[in-house]
Short mmCIF file of N, CA and C in Angstrom, two decimals:
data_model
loop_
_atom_site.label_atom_id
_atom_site.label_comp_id
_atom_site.label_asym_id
_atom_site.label_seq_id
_atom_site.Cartn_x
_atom_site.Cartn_y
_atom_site.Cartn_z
N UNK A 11 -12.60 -3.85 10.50
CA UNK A 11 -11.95 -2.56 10.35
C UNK A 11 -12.31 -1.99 8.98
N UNK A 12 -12.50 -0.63 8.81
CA UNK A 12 -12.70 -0.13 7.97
C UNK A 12 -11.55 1.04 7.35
N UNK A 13 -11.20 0.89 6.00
CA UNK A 13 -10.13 1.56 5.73
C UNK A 13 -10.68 2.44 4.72
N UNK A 14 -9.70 3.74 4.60
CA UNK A 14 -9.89 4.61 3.32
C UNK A 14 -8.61 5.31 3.07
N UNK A 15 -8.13 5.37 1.58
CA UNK A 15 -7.37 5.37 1.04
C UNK A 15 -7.07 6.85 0.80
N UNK A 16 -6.27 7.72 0.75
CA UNK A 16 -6.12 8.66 0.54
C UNK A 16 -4.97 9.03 -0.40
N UNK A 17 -4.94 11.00 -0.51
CA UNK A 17 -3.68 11.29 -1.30
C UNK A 17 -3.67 11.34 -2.67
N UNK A 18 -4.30 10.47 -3.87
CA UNK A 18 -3.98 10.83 -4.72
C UNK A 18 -4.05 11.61 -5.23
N UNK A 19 -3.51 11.64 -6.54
CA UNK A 19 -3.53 13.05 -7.52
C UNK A 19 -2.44 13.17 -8.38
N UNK A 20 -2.12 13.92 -9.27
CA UNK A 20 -1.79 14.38 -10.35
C UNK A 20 0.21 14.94 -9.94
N UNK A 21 1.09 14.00 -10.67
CA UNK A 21 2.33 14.60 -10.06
C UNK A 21 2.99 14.60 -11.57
N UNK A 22 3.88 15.07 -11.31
CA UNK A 22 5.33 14.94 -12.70
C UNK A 22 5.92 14.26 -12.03
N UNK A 23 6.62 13.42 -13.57
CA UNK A 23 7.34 12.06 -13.05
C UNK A 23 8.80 13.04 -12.82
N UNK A 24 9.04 12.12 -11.51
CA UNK A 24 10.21 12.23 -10.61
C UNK A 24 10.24 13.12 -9.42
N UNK A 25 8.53 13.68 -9.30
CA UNK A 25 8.16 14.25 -8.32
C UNK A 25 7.79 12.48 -7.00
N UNK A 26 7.53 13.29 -6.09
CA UNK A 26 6.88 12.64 -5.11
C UNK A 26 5.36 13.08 -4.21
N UNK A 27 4.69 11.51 -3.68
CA UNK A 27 3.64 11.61 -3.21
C UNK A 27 3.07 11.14 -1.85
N UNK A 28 2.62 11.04 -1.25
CA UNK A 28 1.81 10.58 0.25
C UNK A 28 0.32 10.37 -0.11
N UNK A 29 0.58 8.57 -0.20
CA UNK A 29 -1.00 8.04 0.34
C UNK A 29 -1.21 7.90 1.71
N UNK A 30 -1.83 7.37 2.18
CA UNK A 30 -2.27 7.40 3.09
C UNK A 30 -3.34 6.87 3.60
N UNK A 31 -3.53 5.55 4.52
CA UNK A 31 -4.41 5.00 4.34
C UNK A 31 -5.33 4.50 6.05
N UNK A 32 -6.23 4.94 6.34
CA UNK A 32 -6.72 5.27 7.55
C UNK A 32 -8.05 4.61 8.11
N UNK A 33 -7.60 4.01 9.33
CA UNK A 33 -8.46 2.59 9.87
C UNK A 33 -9.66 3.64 10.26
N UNK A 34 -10.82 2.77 10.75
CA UNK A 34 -11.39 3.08 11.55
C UNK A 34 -12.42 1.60 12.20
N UNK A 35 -12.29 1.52 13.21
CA UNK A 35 -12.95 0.28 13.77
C UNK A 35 -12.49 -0.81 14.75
N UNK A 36 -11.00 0.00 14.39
CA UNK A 36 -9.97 -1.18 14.87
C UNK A 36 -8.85 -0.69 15.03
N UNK A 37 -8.01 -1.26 15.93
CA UNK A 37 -6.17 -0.37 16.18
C UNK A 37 -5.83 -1.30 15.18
N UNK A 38 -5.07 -0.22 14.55
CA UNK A 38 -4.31 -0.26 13.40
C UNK A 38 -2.96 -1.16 13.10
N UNK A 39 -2.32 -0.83 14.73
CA UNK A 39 -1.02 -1.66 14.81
C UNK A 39 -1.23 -3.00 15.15
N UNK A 40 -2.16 -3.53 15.03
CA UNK A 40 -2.39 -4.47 15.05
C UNK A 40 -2.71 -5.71 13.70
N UNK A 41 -2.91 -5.24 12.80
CA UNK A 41 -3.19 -4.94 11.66
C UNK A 41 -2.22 -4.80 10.55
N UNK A 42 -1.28 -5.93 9.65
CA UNK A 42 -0.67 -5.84 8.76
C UNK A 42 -1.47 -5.10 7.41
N UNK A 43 -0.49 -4.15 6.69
CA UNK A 43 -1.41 -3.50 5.85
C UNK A 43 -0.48 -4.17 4.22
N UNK A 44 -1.31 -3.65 3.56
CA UNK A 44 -0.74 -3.96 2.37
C UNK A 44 -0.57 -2.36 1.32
N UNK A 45 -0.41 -2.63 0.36
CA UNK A 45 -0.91 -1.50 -0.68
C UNK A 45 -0.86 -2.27 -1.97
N UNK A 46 -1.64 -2.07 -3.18
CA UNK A 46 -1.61 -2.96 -3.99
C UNK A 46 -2.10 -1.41 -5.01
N UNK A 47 -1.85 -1.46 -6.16
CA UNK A 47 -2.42 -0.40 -7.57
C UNK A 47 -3.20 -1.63 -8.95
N UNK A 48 -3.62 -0.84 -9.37
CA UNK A 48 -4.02 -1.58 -10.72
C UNK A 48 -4.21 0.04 -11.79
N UNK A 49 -4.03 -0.53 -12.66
CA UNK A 49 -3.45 0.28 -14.12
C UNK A 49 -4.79 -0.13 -14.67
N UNK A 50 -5.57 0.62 -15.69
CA UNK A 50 -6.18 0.42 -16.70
C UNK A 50 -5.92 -0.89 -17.91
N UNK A 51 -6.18 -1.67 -17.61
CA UNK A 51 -6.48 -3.01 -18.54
C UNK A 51 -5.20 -4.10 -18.00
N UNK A 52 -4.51 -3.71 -16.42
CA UNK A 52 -3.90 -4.27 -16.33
C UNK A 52 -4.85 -5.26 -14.59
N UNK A 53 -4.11 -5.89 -14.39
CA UNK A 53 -4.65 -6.87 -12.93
C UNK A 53 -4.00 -6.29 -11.92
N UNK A 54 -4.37 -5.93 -10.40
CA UNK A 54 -4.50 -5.38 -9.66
C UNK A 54 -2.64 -5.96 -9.07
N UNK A 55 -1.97 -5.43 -8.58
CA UNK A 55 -0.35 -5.72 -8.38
C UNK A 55 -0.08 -5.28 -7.02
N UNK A 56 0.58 -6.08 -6.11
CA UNK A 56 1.59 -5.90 -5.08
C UNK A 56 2.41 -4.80 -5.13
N UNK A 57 1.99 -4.26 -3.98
CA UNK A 57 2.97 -2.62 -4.45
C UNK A 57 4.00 -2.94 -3.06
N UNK A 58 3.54 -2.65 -2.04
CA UNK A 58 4.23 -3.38 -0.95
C UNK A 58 3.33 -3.63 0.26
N UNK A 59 3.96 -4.27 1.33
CA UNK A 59 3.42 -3.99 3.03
C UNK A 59 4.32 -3.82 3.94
N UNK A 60 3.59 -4.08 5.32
CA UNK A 60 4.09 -3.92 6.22
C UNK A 60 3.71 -4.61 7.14
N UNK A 61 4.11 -5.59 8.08
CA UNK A 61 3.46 -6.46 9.61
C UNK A 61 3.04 -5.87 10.21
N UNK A 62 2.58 -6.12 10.76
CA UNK A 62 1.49 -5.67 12.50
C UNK A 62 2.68 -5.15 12.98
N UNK A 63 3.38 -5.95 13.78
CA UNK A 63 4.97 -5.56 14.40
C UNK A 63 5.33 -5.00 14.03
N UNK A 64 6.01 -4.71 12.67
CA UNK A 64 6.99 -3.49 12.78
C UNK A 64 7.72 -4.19 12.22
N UNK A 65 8.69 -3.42 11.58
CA UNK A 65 10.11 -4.34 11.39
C UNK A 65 10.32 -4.93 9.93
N UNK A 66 9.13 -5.85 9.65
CA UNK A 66 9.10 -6.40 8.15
C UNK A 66 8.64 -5.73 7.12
N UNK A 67 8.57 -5.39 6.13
CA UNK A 67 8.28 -4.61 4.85
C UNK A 67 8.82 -5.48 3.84
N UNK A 68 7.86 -5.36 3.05
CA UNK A 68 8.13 -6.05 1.65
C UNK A 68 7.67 -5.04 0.29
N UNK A 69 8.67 -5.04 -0.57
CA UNK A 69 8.20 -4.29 -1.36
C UNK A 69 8.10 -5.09 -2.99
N UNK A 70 7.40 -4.78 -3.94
CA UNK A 70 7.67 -4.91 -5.50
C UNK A 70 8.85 -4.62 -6.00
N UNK A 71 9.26 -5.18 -6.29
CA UNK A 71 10.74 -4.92 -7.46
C UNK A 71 10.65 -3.97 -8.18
N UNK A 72 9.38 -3.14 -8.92
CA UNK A 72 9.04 -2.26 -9.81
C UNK A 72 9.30 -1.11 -8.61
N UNK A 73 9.41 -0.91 -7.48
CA UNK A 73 8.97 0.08 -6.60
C UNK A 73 9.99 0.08 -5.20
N UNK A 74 10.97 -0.52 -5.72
CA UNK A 74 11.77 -0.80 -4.65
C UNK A 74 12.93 0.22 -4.01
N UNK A 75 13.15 0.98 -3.33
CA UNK A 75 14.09 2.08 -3.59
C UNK A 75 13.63 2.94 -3.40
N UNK A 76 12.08 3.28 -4.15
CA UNK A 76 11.30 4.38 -4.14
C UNK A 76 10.33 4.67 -3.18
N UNK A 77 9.61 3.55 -2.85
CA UNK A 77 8.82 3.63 -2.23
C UNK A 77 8.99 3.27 -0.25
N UNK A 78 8.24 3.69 0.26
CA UNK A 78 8.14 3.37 1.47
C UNK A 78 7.27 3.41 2.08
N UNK A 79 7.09 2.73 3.67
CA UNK A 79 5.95 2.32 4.30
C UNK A 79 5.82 2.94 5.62
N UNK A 80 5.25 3.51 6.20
CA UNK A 80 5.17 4.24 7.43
C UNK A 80 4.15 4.18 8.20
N UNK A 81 4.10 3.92 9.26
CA UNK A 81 2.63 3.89 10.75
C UNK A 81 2.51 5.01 10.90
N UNK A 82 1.46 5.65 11.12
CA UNK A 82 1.30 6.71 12.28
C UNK A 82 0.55 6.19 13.11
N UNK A 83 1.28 6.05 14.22
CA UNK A 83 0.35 4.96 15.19
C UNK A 83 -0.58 6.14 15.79
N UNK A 84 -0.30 7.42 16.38
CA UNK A 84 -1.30 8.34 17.01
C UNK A 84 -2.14 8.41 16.20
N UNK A 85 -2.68 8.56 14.81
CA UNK A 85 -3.53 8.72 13.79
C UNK A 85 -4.12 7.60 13.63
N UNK A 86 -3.53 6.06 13.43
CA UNK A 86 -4.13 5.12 13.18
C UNK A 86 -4.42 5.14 11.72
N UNK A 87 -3.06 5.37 11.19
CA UNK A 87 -2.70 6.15 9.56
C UNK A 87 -1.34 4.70 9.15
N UNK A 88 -1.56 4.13 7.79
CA UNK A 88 -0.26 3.90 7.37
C UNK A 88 -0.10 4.42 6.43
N UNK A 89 0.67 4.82 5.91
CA UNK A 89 0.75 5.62 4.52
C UNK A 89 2.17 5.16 3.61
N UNK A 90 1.83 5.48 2.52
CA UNK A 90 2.55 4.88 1.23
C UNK A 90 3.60 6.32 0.77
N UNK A 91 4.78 6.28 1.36
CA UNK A 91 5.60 7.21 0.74
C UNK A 91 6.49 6.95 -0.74
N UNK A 92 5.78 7.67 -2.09
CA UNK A 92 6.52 7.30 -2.89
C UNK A 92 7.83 8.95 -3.93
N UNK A 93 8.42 8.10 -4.12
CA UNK A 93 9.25 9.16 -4.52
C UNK A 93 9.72 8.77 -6.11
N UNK A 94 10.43 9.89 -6.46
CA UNK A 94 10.91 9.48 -7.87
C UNK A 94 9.33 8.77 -8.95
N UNK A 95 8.85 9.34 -8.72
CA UNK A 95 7.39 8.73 -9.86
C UNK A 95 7.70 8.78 -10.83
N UNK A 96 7.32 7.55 -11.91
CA UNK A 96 7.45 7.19 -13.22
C UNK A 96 5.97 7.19 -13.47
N UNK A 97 5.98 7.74 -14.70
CA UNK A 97 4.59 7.55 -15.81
C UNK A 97 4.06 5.84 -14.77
N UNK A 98 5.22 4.97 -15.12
CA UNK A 98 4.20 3.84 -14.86
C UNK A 98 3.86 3.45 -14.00
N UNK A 99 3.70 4.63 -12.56
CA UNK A 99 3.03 4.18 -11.61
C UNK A 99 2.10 4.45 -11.91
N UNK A 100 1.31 5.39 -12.35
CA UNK A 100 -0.52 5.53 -12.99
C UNK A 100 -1.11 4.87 -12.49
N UNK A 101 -1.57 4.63 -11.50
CA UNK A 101 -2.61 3.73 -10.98
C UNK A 101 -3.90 3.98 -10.26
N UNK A 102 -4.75 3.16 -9.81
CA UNK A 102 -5.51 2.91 -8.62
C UNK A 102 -4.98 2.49 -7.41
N UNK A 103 -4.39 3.22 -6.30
CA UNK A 103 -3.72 2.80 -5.20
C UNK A 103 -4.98 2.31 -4.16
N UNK A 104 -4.54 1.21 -3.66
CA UNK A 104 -5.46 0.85 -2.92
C UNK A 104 -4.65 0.02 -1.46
N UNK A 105 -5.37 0.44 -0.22
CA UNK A 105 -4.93 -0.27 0.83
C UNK A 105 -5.37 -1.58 1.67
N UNK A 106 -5.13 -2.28 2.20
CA UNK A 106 -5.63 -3.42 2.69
C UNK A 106 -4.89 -4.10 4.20
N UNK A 107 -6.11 -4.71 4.67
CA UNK A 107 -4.94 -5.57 5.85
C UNK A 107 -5.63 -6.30 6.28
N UNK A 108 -4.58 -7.43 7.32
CA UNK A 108 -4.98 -8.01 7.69
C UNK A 108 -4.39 -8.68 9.22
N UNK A 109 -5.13 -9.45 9.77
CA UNK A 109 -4.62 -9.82 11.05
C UNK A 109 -3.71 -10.19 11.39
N UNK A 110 -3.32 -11.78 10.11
CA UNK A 110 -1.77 -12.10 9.74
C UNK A 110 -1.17 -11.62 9.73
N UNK A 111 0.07 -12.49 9.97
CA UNK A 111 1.65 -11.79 9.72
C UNK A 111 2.36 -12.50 8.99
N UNK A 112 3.12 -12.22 7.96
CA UNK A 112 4.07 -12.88 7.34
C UNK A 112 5.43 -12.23 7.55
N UNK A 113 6.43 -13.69 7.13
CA UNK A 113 7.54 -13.24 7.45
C UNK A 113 8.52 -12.92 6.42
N UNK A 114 9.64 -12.78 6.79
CA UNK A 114 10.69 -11.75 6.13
C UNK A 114 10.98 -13.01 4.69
N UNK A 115 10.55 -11.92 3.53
CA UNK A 115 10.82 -12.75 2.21
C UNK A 115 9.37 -13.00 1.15
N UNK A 116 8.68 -12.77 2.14
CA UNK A 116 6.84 -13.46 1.90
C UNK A 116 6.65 -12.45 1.08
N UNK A 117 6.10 -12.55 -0.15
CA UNK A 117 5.15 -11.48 -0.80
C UNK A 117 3.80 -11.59 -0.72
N UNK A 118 2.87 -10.89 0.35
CA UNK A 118 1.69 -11.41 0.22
C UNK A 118 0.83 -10.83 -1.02
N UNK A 119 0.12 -11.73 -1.40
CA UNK A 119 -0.60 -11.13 -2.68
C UNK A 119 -2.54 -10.66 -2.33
N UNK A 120 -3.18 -10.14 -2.82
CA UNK A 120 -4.20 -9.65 -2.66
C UNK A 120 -5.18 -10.43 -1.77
N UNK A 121 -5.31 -12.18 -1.94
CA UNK A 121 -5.84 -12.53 -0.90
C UNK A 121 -5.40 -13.43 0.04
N UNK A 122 -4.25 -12.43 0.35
CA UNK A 122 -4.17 -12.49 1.94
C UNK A 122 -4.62 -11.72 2.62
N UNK A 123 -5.24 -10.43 1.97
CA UNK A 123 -6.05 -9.90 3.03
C UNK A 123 -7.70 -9.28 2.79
N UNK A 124 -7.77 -9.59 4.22
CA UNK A 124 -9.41 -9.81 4.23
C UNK A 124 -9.84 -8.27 3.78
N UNK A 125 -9.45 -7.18 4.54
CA UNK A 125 -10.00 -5.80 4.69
C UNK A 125 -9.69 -5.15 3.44
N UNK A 126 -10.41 -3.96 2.45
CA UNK A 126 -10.02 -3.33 1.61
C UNK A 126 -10.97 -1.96 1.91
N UNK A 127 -10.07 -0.90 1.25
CA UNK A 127 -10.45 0.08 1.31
C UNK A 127 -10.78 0.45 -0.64
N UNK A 128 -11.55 1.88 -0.36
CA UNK A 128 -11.81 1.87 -1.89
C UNK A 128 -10.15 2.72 -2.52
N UNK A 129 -10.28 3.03 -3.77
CA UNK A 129 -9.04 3.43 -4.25
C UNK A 129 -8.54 4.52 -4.50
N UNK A 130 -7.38 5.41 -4.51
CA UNK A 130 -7.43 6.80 -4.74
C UNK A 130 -6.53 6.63 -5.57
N UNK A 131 -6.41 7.57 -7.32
CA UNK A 131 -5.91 7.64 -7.97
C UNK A 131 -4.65 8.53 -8.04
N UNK A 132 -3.87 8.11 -8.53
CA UNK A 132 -2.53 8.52 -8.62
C UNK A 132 -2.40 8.36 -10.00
N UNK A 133 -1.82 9.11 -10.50
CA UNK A 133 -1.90 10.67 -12.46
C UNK A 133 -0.13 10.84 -11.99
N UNK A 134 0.79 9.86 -12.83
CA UNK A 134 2.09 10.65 -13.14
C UNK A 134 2.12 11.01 -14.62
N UNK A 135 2.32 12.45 -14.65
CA UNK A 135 2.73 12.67 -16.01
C UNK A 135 3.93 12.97 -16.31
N UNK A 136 4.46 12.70 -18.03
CA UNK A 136 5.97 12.69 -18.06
C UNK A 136 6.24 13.78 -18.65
#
């Protein structure tokens, strides 16, 4: 499967944004996704996911509250709803997935999954 990352861009903090991140190759719901960012001089971080199924979501503690995870199963779209933006989301948002499933509690970290898409930047200014 092939993914691409969408949405970023330039917000004021405490605005909100829609990534968006879109298969092609493969049904999607089938397919646990992830989202992960990396910061300039920092290592690439768990932002959250979501199972194949449905149902489980895991999020970062930095992002918890704010953020959310959504299918569009007709599109073959998951997308990253974030709200309330802080300066320190600034990142490289990037999407990923994989066949696995983990369960309720699991934080999967970057390699658990096989598929990556490239990254779209996300600019909060304060």
């Amino acid at each position: 499967v092939q993914l691409q990352a969408s949405g970023g861009g330039l917000v004021q903090a405490g605005g909100s944004l829609r990534l968006s991140c879109a298969a092609s190759g493969g049904t999607f719901s089938l397919y646990t996704v992830g989202w992960f960012r990396q910061s300039p001089g920092k290592e690439r971080e768990f932002v959250g996911a979501t199972v194949s199924s449905g149902g489980i979501t895991a999020f970062a503690d930095s992002v918890k509250g704010r953020f959310t995870i959504s299918r569009g199963y007709a599109k073959n779209t998951v997308d990253l709803l974030m709200n309330t933006l802080k300066p320190e989301d600034t990142a490289v948002y990037y999407c990923a997935a994989t066949r696995r499933r983990f369960s309720s509690g699991y934080f999967p970290n970057q390699d658990y999954f096989e598929y990556w898409g490239l990254g779209t930047l996300v600019t909060v200014s304060s």
